[in-house]
Amino acid sequence: MTTTQVPEIELDHVSMRYQTDKSEVLALEEVTVDIRKGEFVSLLGPSGCGKTTLLRIMADLIQPTNGEIKIAGGTAKEARLAQKYGIVFQSPVLYDWRKIKKNITLPLEMMGIGKEEREKRVDSLLELVGLTDFKEKYPWQLSGGMQQRVAIARALAIEPEILLMDEPFSALDEFSRERLNEELLSIWSKVSNTVVFVTHSISEAIFLSDRVFVLSPHPGRLSAVVEIPLPRPRTKEMRNRKEFYELISEIRDSFEGV
Amino acid sequence: MLMNRVAPVIVWAVSILIVWQCLSWVFLEVLELPLAQSKLPYLHELARTFPDYADVLLAEGAVTFSNAALGFLFGTIAGVFLAIMMSISKWVEQLTFPYAVASQMIPILGLAPIVYGIVHDDQISRILIAAYITFFPVALNMLRGLRSADPSAVELMYSYAAKPWVIYWKLRLPAALPGLFSGLKIAAPLAVTGAILVELMGATEGIGVIMLRNLYYGPSHNYMFWLTVITGAFLGIVSYLLITLFERILTPWQPEFRKTGGED
Ligand SMILES: Nc1ncnc2c1ncn2[C@@H]1O[C@H](COP(=O)(O)OP(=O)(O)OP(=O)(O)O)[C@@H](O)[C@H]1O
Ligand SMILES: [Mg+2]
């Protein structure tokens, strides 16, 4: 890695203050992070600590009240207009009137990719998230977890340069979750995009990430950055290693140090 | 399953007919009201008059219906267009909405002769009135529908750097369809009623025209009068059912059309 490389995502003293009629919430205070191109990072923290807010700032969906954000040296808006983002929201956000396959191909349509190519890609994406049989169904015919998997397939469809995922697997059972963790890593190793992954689960954060950003609440601050030195590719058995457990307790401690 | 849905309708229809027939008998034979058959005629008398009169009803009904449909179409286009403009620009909404509301305060009964006085053509004024009636409920419900799109769904479009018109085409318009259809379902029977109203005030053809003529000829045309009234109501129902049919075809994802469990 060259030292002159521009960070893919760069937040400089970013603060976010939500103004409501009566009260004011300081959701983020002075968050400064650099995320390298091709890096996989997790945002970990308790509910309400500003993870979604941080992700939405990175995606140019909201503007921070203070501080600056740069994507690959440019503005977040430029990155958005260049269609660099794939986003998995905390809820599936599927379009009711589109069948599953059409929901997945939506971003491909938006990028002007032809019908034939779309059809081709949708099959492998459906297979990836295990929903091949549900291709022609409407979203309401699927369970919550299945809908979330559709949302994941949709975000992966364009192989985005920056993949922002807000608790994508929290609606899933432990087995699907671990399987999709591995699938996500294998896709990431092929596409080598930059991933920012929000989660509540310490072990999930460790298994997936190069670095884990621990956030603390009220106001949301970056309280620790934990390097995960586990080698790549990550395998199931690594979850049982001593190092893995040590990392878990290290992150736990960083929570308590707050 | 079909039985479950159809049976109540049949039971209702049959009971209404029976009550009708009984009341008619009571008016005529028990209370001995003057002109009892004008108040509520025997159904079998209506049925006997119907075959001879069916041709006329069909011809005049078709005139009324096609004019109402044309007006309904124009009203829908205008309503949808205004709703889209209002949803794009708050400025347009503030400018036009008060007038749209105020326009609805003018009674149709007063408006119809004014419109006729201006255009001097019963066909055009019928179409205009039907369009006028259709316009408001369509615009209002369409606007609500356009605004009903889930904010996260809009953000998703935003994250794809979608152009505003693409957001409309792929998100806001489909999300607005259920709202549009509830507006259309309110407007369709009203458009028919509006067209008939214009005919009552002077036209050459249509259900309203023969309704008035039968009324004018008095008791001898009583059964024919009742048949025209029933035909008018029937046209309203047909217009409603047609919209419902389109709704089912165009918006099959709506909660009320979702099949639950094993029924089919
Ligand atoms: N649109 C908003 N208006 C006002 N306050 C908001 C808004 N969105 C979030 N907040 C506040 O900002 C804080 C952080 O919210 P955020 O959604 O970022 O938390 P989170 O870490 O994603 O939580 P969770 O894990 O439960 O999803 C919360 O206290 C919340 O009340
Ligand atoms: Mg959140």
mmCIF file of C-alpha atoms and ligand atoms in Angstrom, chain A residues 51-52 90 166-167, ligand 2:
data_model
loop_
_atom_site.group_PDB
_atom_site.id
_atom_site.type_symbol
_atom_site.label_atom_id
_atom_site.label_comp_id
_atom_site.label_asym_id
_atom_site.label_seq_id
_atom_site.Cartn_x
_atom_site.Cartn_y
_atom_site.Cartn_z
ATOM 1 C CA LYS A 51 -24.501 4.323 12.986
ATOM 2 C CA THR A 52 -27.286 4.860 10.484
ATOM 3 C CA GLN A 90 -32.009 -1.172 7.714
ATOM 4 C CA ASP A 166 -27.031 -1.089 7.544
ATOM 5 C CA GLU A 167 -27.539 -4.194 9.680
HETATM 6 MG MG MG C 2 -29.654 2.268 12.525
#
